Tab-separated table of C-alpha atoms and ligand atoms in Angstrom:
chain	number	residue	atom	x	y	z
A	1	MET	CA	-9.940	17.187	-15.905
A	2	PRO	CA	-12.982	18.867	-14.375
A	3	GLN	CA	-14.098	16.165	-11.975
A	4	GLN	CA	-12.076	14.806	-9.124
A	5	LEU	CA	-12.596	11.263	-7.941
A	6	HIS	CA	-11.469	11.811	-4.363
A	7	GLN	CA	-13.929	14.651	-3.838
A	8	LEU	CA	-16.920	12.409	-4.356
A	9	SER	CA	-15.826	9.820	-1.852
A	10	SER	CA	-16.401	9.822	1.893
A	11	PHE	CA	-13.188	7.833	2.442
A	12	HIS	CA	-9.698	8.582	1.151
A	13	ILE	CA	-8.818	7.446	-2.340
A	14	GLY	CA	-5.076	7.313	-2.631
A	15	THR	CA	-2.330	6.404	-5.007
A	16	ALA	CA	1.218	5.143	-4.812
A	17	VAL	CA	3.440	7.725	-6.437
A	18	LYS	CA	6.777	7.428	-8.117
A	19	TRP	CA	9.416	9.984	-7.442
A	20	PRO	CA	10.874	11.716	-9.537
A	21	GLU	CA	7.850	11.532	-11.874
A	22	LEU	CA	5.873	13.432	-9.259
A	23	SER	CA	8.393	16.235	-9.128
A	24	GLN	CA	9.398	16.344	-12.776
A	25	LYS	CA	6.437	15.378	-14.936
A	26	SER	CA	3.678	17.917	-14.726
A	27	SER	CA	1.098	15.738	-16.509
A	28	TYR	CA	1.744	13.005	-13.923
A	29	SER	CA	1.636	15.268	-10.881
A	30	HIS	CA	-1.426	17.139	-12.143
A	31	LEU	CA	-3.339	13.935	-12.500
A	32	ALA	CA	-2.204	12.516	-9.154
A	33	LEU	CA	-3.008	15.749	-7.344
A	34	SER	CA	-6.404	16.196	-8.925
A	35	GLN	CA	-7.712	12.660	-8.487
A	36	PHE	CA	-6.289	11.347	-5.224
A	37	SER	CA	-6.376	12.592	-1.641
A	38	SER	CA	-3.720	10.330	-0.147
A	39	PHE	CA	-0.169	9.651	-1.379
A	40	THR	CA	1.986	6.620	-0.606
A	41	PRO	CA	5.593	6.821	-1.802
A	42	GLU	CA	5.949	3.644	-3.854
A	43	ASN	CA	9.638	2.971	-3.221
A	44	LEU	CA	11.317	5.939	-1.560
A	45	LEU	CA	11.057	4.680	1.993
A	46	LYS	CA	12.152	1.116	1.396
A	47	ALA	CA	15.252	0.109	3.307
A	48	SER	CA	17.581	-0.176	0.308
A	49	ARG	CA	16.798	3.435	-0.614
A	50	ILE	CA	16.572	5.050	2.774
A	51	GLN	CA	19.400	3.263	4.604
A	52	PRO	CA	21.737	2.008	1.866
A	53	GLN	CA	24.594	1.701	4.361
A	54	ARG	CA	24.303	0.931	8.028
A	55	GLY	CA	23.595	4.130	9.902
A	56	LYS	CA	23.818	6.246	6.735
A	57	PHE	CA	20.378	7.448	5.835
A	58	ASN	CA	19.579	8.943	2.473
A	59	TRP	CA	16.909	11.511	3.261
A	60	GLN	CA	17.103	13.729	0.243
A	61	GLU	CA	14.308	12.365	-1.906
A	62	ALA	CA	12.055	11.356	0.974
A	63	ASP	CA	12.355	14.861	2.420
A	64	ALA	CA	11.461	16.339	-0.954
A	65	PHE	CA	8.465	14.021	-1.269
A	66	VAL	CA	7.215	14.962	2.191
A	67	LYS	CA	7.593	18.674	1.475
A	68	PHE	CA	5.829	18.413	-1.877
A	69	THR	CA	2.964	16.320	-0.553
A	70	GLU	CA	2.510	18.485	2.505
A	71	GLN	CA	2.422	21.647	0.405
A	72	HIS	CA	-0.370	20.132	-1.611
A	73	GLY	CA	-2.349	19.163	1.454
A	74	LYS	CA	-2.457	15.448	0.768
A	75	ARG	CA	-2.587	12.762	3.384
A	76	MET	CA	0.643	10.755	3.489
A	77	HIS	CA	0.871	7.050	4.095
A	78	GLY	CA	4.288	5.586	4.893
A	79	HIS	CA	5.344	2.412	3.111
A	80	THR	CA	7.195	0.523	4.511
A	81	LEU	CA	9.515	0.140	7.494
A	82	LEU	CA	10.210	-3.587	7.629
A	83	TRP	CA	9.976	-5.717	4.483
A	84	ASP	CA	12.137	-8.616	3.394
A	85	ARG	CA	12.573	-7.213	-0.090
A	86	ASP	CA	14.348	-4.128	-1.412
A	87	LEU	CA	16.895	-4.514	1.368
A	88	PRO	CA	20.461	-3.216	1.425
A	89	PRO	CA	23.003	-6.073	1.354
A	90	TRP	CA	24.545	-5.135	4.731
A	91	ILE	CA	21.374	-6.314	6.476
A	92	ASN	CA	22.556	-9.915	6.049
A	93	ASP	CA	25.668	-9.165	8.099
A	94	VAL	CA	23.806	-8.208	11.272
A	95	PRO	CA	21.734	-11.217	12.426
A	96	GLY	CA	20.612	-10.935	16.040
A	97	ASP	CA	21.426	-7.232	16.226
A	98	GLU	CA	18.030	-5.886	17.238
A	99	LYS	CA	19.411	-2.371	17.541
A	100	VAL	CA	19.498	-2.264	13.757
A	101	LEU	CA	15.758	-2.877	13.618
A	102	LEU	CA	14.970	-0.410	16.377
A	103	ASP	CA	17.184	2.283	14.865
A	104	HIS	CA	15.669	1.823	11.425
A	105	VAL	CA	12.132	2.312	12.741
A	106	ARG	CA	13.088	5.091	15.144
A	107	HIS	CA	15.140	7.203	12.785
A	108	ILE	CA	12.629	7.225	9.971
A	109	MET	CA	9.543	7.738	12.071
A	110	THR	CA	11.101	10.366	14.283
A	111	ARG	CA	12.289	12.396	11.318
A	112	TYR	CA	8.805	12.480	9.863
A	113	ALA	CA	6.794	12.503	13.092
A	114	GLY	CA	3.491	14.274	12.576
A	115	LYS	CA	3.743	14.149	8.782
A	116	PHE	CA	2.501	10.681	7.873
A	117	SER	CA	-1.013	9.713	8.955
A	118	GLY	CA	-0.156	6.054	8.957
A	119	TRP	CA	2.710	3.622	8.414
A	120	ASP	CA	3.026	0.090	7.117
A	121	VAL	CA	5.267	-0.857	10.003
A	122	VAL	CA	5.680	-4.443	8.851
A	123	ASN	CA	5.018	-5.718	5.338
A	124	GLU	CA	4.500	-9.320	4.167
A	125	ALA	CA	5.822	-11.052	7.287
A	126	PHE	CA	3.666	-14.185	6.990
A	127	THR	CA	3.834	-17.133	4.602
A	128	GLU	CA	0.826	-18.496	2.748
A	129	THR	CA	0.507	-21.192	5.428
A	130	GLY	CA	0.413	-18.637	8.195
A	131	GLU	CA	3.942	-18.942	9.595
A	132	LEU	CA	6.240	-16.021	10.273
A	133	ARG	CA	8.728	-15.925	7.385
A	134	PRO	CA	12.276	-16.717	8.465
A	135	GLY	CA	13.419	-13.650	6.522
A	136	SER	CA	16.044	-10.986	7.058
A	137	TRP	CA	14.170	-8.916	9.649
A	138	PHE	CA	13.249	-12.060	11.575
A	139	LYS	CA	16.957	-12.878	11.671
A	140	VAL	CA	17.811	-9.371	12.820
A	141	GLY	CA	15.058	-8.915	15.402
A	142	GLY	CA	14.177	-12.482	16.426
A	143	SER	CA	10.770	-14.129	16.671
A	144	GLU	CA	9.351	-11.114	18.554
A	145	TYR	CA	10.338	-8.693	15.879
A	146	LEU	CA	6.815	-7.485	15.144
A	147	THR	CA	6.339	-6.522	18.780
A	148	LYS	CA	9.653	-4.669	18.775
A	149	ALA	CA	8.799	-2.832	15.576
A	150	PHE	CA	5.320	-1.720	16.634
A	151	VAL	CA	6.472	-0.622	20.076
A	152	ALA	CA	9.345	1.398	18.573
A	153	ALA	CA	6.988	2.898	15.990
A	154	GLU	CA	4.490	4.038	18.587
A	155	LYS	CA	7.211	5.678	20.627
A	156	ALA	CA	8.721	7.457	17.641
A	157	ASP	CA	5.461	8.971	16.415
A	158	PRO	CA	2.639	8.457	18.910
A	159	HIS	CA	0.050	10.039	16.599
A	160	ALA	CA	0.708	7.884	13.541
A	161	LEU	CA	-1.635	4.994	12.815
A	162	LEU	CA	0.258	1.723	12.725
A	163	PHE	CA	-0.525	-0.928	10.101
A	164	TYR	CA	0.425	-4.468	9.264
A	165	ASN	CA	0.329	-4.872	5.455
A	166	ASP	CA	0.180	-8.070	3.374
A	167	PHE	CA	-1.202	-9.801	0.271
A	168	ASP	CA	-3.757	-12.602	-0.066
A	169	LEU	CA	-5.286	-11.809	3.332
A	170	GLU	CA	-8.622	-11.352	1.601
A	171	VAL	CA	-8.758	-14.841	0.117
A	172	ASN	CA	-6.401	-17.096	2.067
A	173	GLU	CA	-8.239	-17.804	5.302
A	174	ARG	CA	-5.359	-19.656	6.883
A	175	LYS	CA	-3.011	-16.736	6.380
A	176	ARG	CA	-5.650	-14.182	7.363
A	177	ASP	CA	-6.472	-16.014	10.593
A	178	ALA	CA	-2.806	-16.424	11.489
A	179	VAL	CA	-2.180	-12.722	10.929
A	180	LEU	CA	-5.295	-11.707	12.835
A	181	SER	CA	-4.530	-13.899	15.807
A	182	HIS	CA	-0.916	-12.687	15.879
A	183	LEU	CA	-2.016	-9.029	15.829
A	184	ILE	CA	-4.734	-9.618	18.421
A	185	LYS	CA	-2.157	-11.269	20.691
A	186	LEU	CA	0.129	-8.276	20.269
A	187	ARG	CA	-2.708	-6.030	21.334
A	188	GLU	CA	-3.466	-8.170	24.362
A	189	THR	CA	0.081	-7.572	25.535
A	190	GLY	CA	-0.383	-3.814	25.205
A	191	VAL	CA	1.193	-3.322	21.785
A	192	ARG	CA	-0.691	-0.868	19.597
A	193	VAL	CA	-1.626	-2.053	16.108
A	194	ASP	CA	-4.268	0.141	14.513
A	195	GLY	CA	-4.970	-1.364	11.164
A	196	ILE	CA	-4.432	-3.910	8.452
A	197	GLY	CA	-3.383	-3.155	4.910
A	198	VAL	CA	-4.867	-5.565	2.411
A	199	GLN	CA	-2.859	-5.137	-0.771
A	200	LEU	CA	-5.363	-6.422	-3.367
A	201	HIS	CA	-3.268	-6.909	-6.468
A	202	LEU	CA	-6.174	-8.408	-8.381
A	203	ASN	CA	-6.853	-9.702	-11.845
A	204	LEU	CA	-10.049	-10.263	-13.784
A	205	SER	CA	-10.441	-13.863	-12.649
A	206	THR	CA	-11.223	-12.590	-9.140
A	207	THR	CA	-14.641	-13.988	-8.481
A	208	ARG	CA	-14.429	-14.330	-4.750
A	209	LEU	CA	-15.889	-10.984	-3.877
A	210	ASN	CA	-17.975	-12.469	-1.068
A	211	LYS	CA	-14.846	-13.833	0.476
A	212	ILE	CA	-13.117	-10.480	0.199
A	213	ALA	CA	-16.141	-8.779	1.766
A	214	SER	CA	-16.245	-11.153	4.706
A	215	SER	CA	-12.480	-10.880	5.322
A	216	LEU	CA	-12.587	-7.106	5.389
A	217	LYS	CA	-15.609	-7.159	7.673
A	218	THR	CA	-13.901	-9.569	10.057
A	219	MET	CA	-10.939	-7.211	10.332
A	220	ALA	CA	-13.218	-4.257	11.020
A	221	THR	CA	-15.175	-6.264	13.594
A	222	GLU	CA	-11.906	-7.079	15.336
A	223	ASN	CA	-11.472	-3.325	15.589
A	224	PHE	CA	-8.771	-2.847	12.971
A	225	LEU	CA	-8.803	-0.037	10.443
A	226	VAL	CA	-9.011	-1.532	6.972
A	227	HIS	CA	-6.783	-0.111	4.247
A	228	ILE	CA	-7.000	-1.470	0.729
A	229	SER	CA	-3.429	-0.500	0.262
A	230	GLU	CA	-2.104	-1.512	-3.169
A	231	LEU	CA	-5.064	-1.925	-5.470
A	232	ASP	CA	-4.649	-2.731	-9.136
A	233	VAL	CA	-6.534	-5.012	-11.514
A	234	SER	CA	-4.375	-6.778	-14.049
A	235	VAL	CA	-6.297	-7.484	-17.261
A	236	ASN	CA	-3.584	-9.576	-18.910
A	237	PRO	CA	-1.937	-11.578	-16.142
A	238	TYR	CA	-1.026	-14.597	-18.278
A	239	ASP	CA	-0.164	-12.615	-21.391
A	240	GLY	CA	-2.615	-14.531	-23.553
A	241	GLU	CA	-5.676	-12.331	-23.460
A	242	THR	CA	-7.968	-12.725	-26.438
A	243	ASN	CA	-10.667	-10.273	-25.382
A	244	THR	CA	-10.590	-6.800	-26.855
A	245	LYS	CA	-9.288	-3.956	-24.736
A	246	GLU	CA	-12.782	-2.555	-24.662
A	247	GLU	CA	-14.132	-5.775	-23.130
A	248	LEU	CA	-11.288	-6.009	-20.660
A	249	PHE	CA	-11.714	-2.423	-19.532
A	250	ALA	CA	-15.444	-2.950	-19.045
A	251	MET	CA	-14.760	-6.003	-16.839
A	252	GLN	CA	-12.110	-4.086	-14.918
A	253	ALA	CA	-14.577	-1.261	-14.319
A	254	GLU	CA	-17.251	-3.665	-13.137
A	255	LEU	CA	-14.890	-5.415	-10.715
A	256	LEU	CA	-13.734	-2.121	-9.226
A	257	VAL	CA	-17.295	-0.888	-8.742
A	258	GLN	CA	-18.133	-4.126	-6.912
A	259	LEU	CA	-15.080	-3.734	-4.760
A	260	PHE	CA	-15.777	-0.116	-3.884
A	261	SER	CA	-19.330	-1.053	-3.126
A	262	LEU	CA	-18.336	-3.799	-0.694
A	263	TYR	CA	-15.763	-1.512	0.926
A	264	SER	CA	-18.497	1.090	1.402
A	265	GLU	CA	-20.363	-1.382	3.569
A	266	ILE	CA	-17.613	-1.444	6.170
A	267	ASN	CA	-18.237	0.663	9.256
A	268	PRO	CA	-17.115	4.186	8.243
A	269	SER	CA	-14.946	4.554	11.329
A	270	LYS	CA	-12.884	1.578	10.146
A	271	ARG	CA	-12.321	2.778	6.563
A	272	TYR	CA	-8.801	4.176	6.265
A	273	GLY	CA	-9.230	4.302	2.509
A	274	ILE	CA	-8.472	2.658	-0.810
A	275	THR	CA	-5.066	3.237	-2.381
A	276	PHE	CA	-4.317	2.358	-5.999
A	277	TRP	CA	-0.820	1.070	-6.652
A	278	GLY	CA	0.006	3.738	-9.181
A	279	VAL	CA	-1.492	6.566	-11.174
A	280	CYS	CA	-1.547	5.407	-14.792
A	281	ASP	CA	-0.915	2.179	-16.677
A	282	ASN	CA	2.545	2.958	-18.030
A	283	HIS	CA	3.871	3.773	-14.547
A	284	SER	CA	2.336	0.711	-12.887
A	285	TRP	CA	4.845	-1.701	-11.316
A	286	ILE	CA	3.289	-4.429	-13.514
A	287	THR	CA	4.269	-2.665	-16.724
A	288	SER	CA	7.274	-0.625	-15.706
A	289	ASP	CA	8.972	-2.973	-13.204
A	290	LEU	CA	7.689	-6.446	-14.116
A	291	LYS	CA	7.678	-5.476	-17.819
A	292	GLN	CA	4.348	-7.089	-18.619
A	293	VAL	CA	1.865	-5.868	-21.179
A	294	ASP	CA	-1.006	-4.752	-18.987
A	295	TYR	CA	-3.447	-1.976	-18.117
A	296	PRO	CA	-4.120	-2.300	-14.381
A	297	LEU	CA	-5.009	1.251	-13.285
A	298	LEU	CA	-7.606	4.006	-13.715
A	299	PHE	CA	-5.704	6.100	-16.278
A	300	ASP	CA	-4.009	5.155	-19.536
A	301	ASP	CA	-0.540	5.916	-20.884
A	302	GLU	CA	-1.736	9.286	-22.138
A	303	TYR	CA	-3.131	10.165	-18.689
A	304	ARG	CA	-6.695	9.776	-19.960
A	305	ALA	CA	-9.429	8.386	-17.747
A	306	LYS	CA	-10.355	4.774	-18.521
A	307	PRO	CA	-13.826	3.210	-18.197
A	308	ALA	CA	-13.022	2.215	-14.608
A	309	TRP	CA	-12.617	5.865	-13.611
A	310	HIS	CA	-15.926	6.776	-15.274
A	311	ALA	CA	-17.639	3.846	-13.580
A	312	LEU	CA	-16.343	4.876	-10.145
A	313	MET	CA	-17.411	8.481	-10.707
A	314	LYS	CA	-20.861	7.191	-11.553
A	315	PHE	CA	-20.846	4.867	-8.551
A	316	PHE	CA	-20.101	7.747	-6.183
A	317	SER	CA	-22.550	10.108	-7.876
A	318	ASN	CA	-25.341	7.552	-7.426
A	319	SER	CA	-24.510	6.525	-3.886
B	401	XIL	C1	6.897	-2.716	-5.763
B	401	XIL	C2	7.072	-1.419	-6.534
B	401	XIL	O1	5.839	-1.074	-7.116
B	401	XIL	C3	8.135	-1.582	-7.569
B	401	XIL	O2	8.399	-0.345	-8.215
B	401	XIL	C4	9.425	-2.114	-6.924
B	401	XIL	O3	10.369	-2.387	-7.925
B	401	XIL	C5	9.149	-3.372	-6.114
B	401	XIL	O4	8.116	-3.124	-5.188
B	401	XIL	N1	4.021	-5.413	-2.519
B	401	XIL	C6	4.466	-4.285	-1.878
B	401	XIL	C7	5.027	-3.156	-2.664
B	401	XIL	O5	4.258	-4.154	-0.656
B	401	XIL	O6	6.017	-2.451	-1.959
B	401	XIL	C8	5.581	-3.633	-3.983
B	401	XIL	O7	5.965	-2.484	-4.724
B	401	XIL	C9	4.559	-4.463	-4.720
B	401	XIL	C10	4.180	-5.675	-3.922
């Protein structure tokens, strides 16, 4: 493909990558390497993979990913240290043992210190009503577990940017405000939190672009970096779509252009970048993990650019 999306953009355009596709499928890695400037490992760093048994870390694939990505000069974004899903079963046997939390953060971040530009230190910790979820990491680290995680992260890799990552922050004001006030309080007590990851798993019924714009701006105004961290646009979320693929792809393209345009209005110093949650439709978590019929990304099953890619190329060429 002659043109490269990431080269036209003033901010990073990233993708979540699946390993071993990246290492074994040349059509996949070619496309990822040519179009995106930032790589997030989609699953490799999740606790069930990286620490399947207490104290026994499985570095092999993560090391290989880091080496590969570094060789190709891509920015790396770490996802994710603390999340209540994809956990190894032993985590339920250690409530109240904060050393487990500290060791998890420390070991991973120390091993890769200087390699990852940023980390999703904590993922999806808040409920839709703005409470801290009483999940596994809460049970391990207690009600102050975010503080403990961010402090340990900063110590382990002082140069890495530290993010809190979650979904619905762009549209659910109650959740957004709870998260913002929690993070601001952490900062007031001297804890470093650099940015917020807004996942943005969207579908075509997203009409609240103004709301998204004002949420992202609020975060930037509060001096947080803003990362659109897991972008995809489902075109068949309820599996009853009657529009043609052509129509759906045109709407998907239009929505993405609007989104990129509103992101471009954020203060440049606060734009960490936009990361798509996958490279092409058949490797999207929506199709390959959730097993839905869908086409949420920029490239199709044959690695061909979809209308959304063309529309974004045009958007950047004109702006
Ligand atoms: C998903 C991956 O894409 C899947 O492959 C995996 O089976 C489950 O996790 N929010 C997140 C991501 O923060 O880590 C999730 O990724 C998607 C939702």
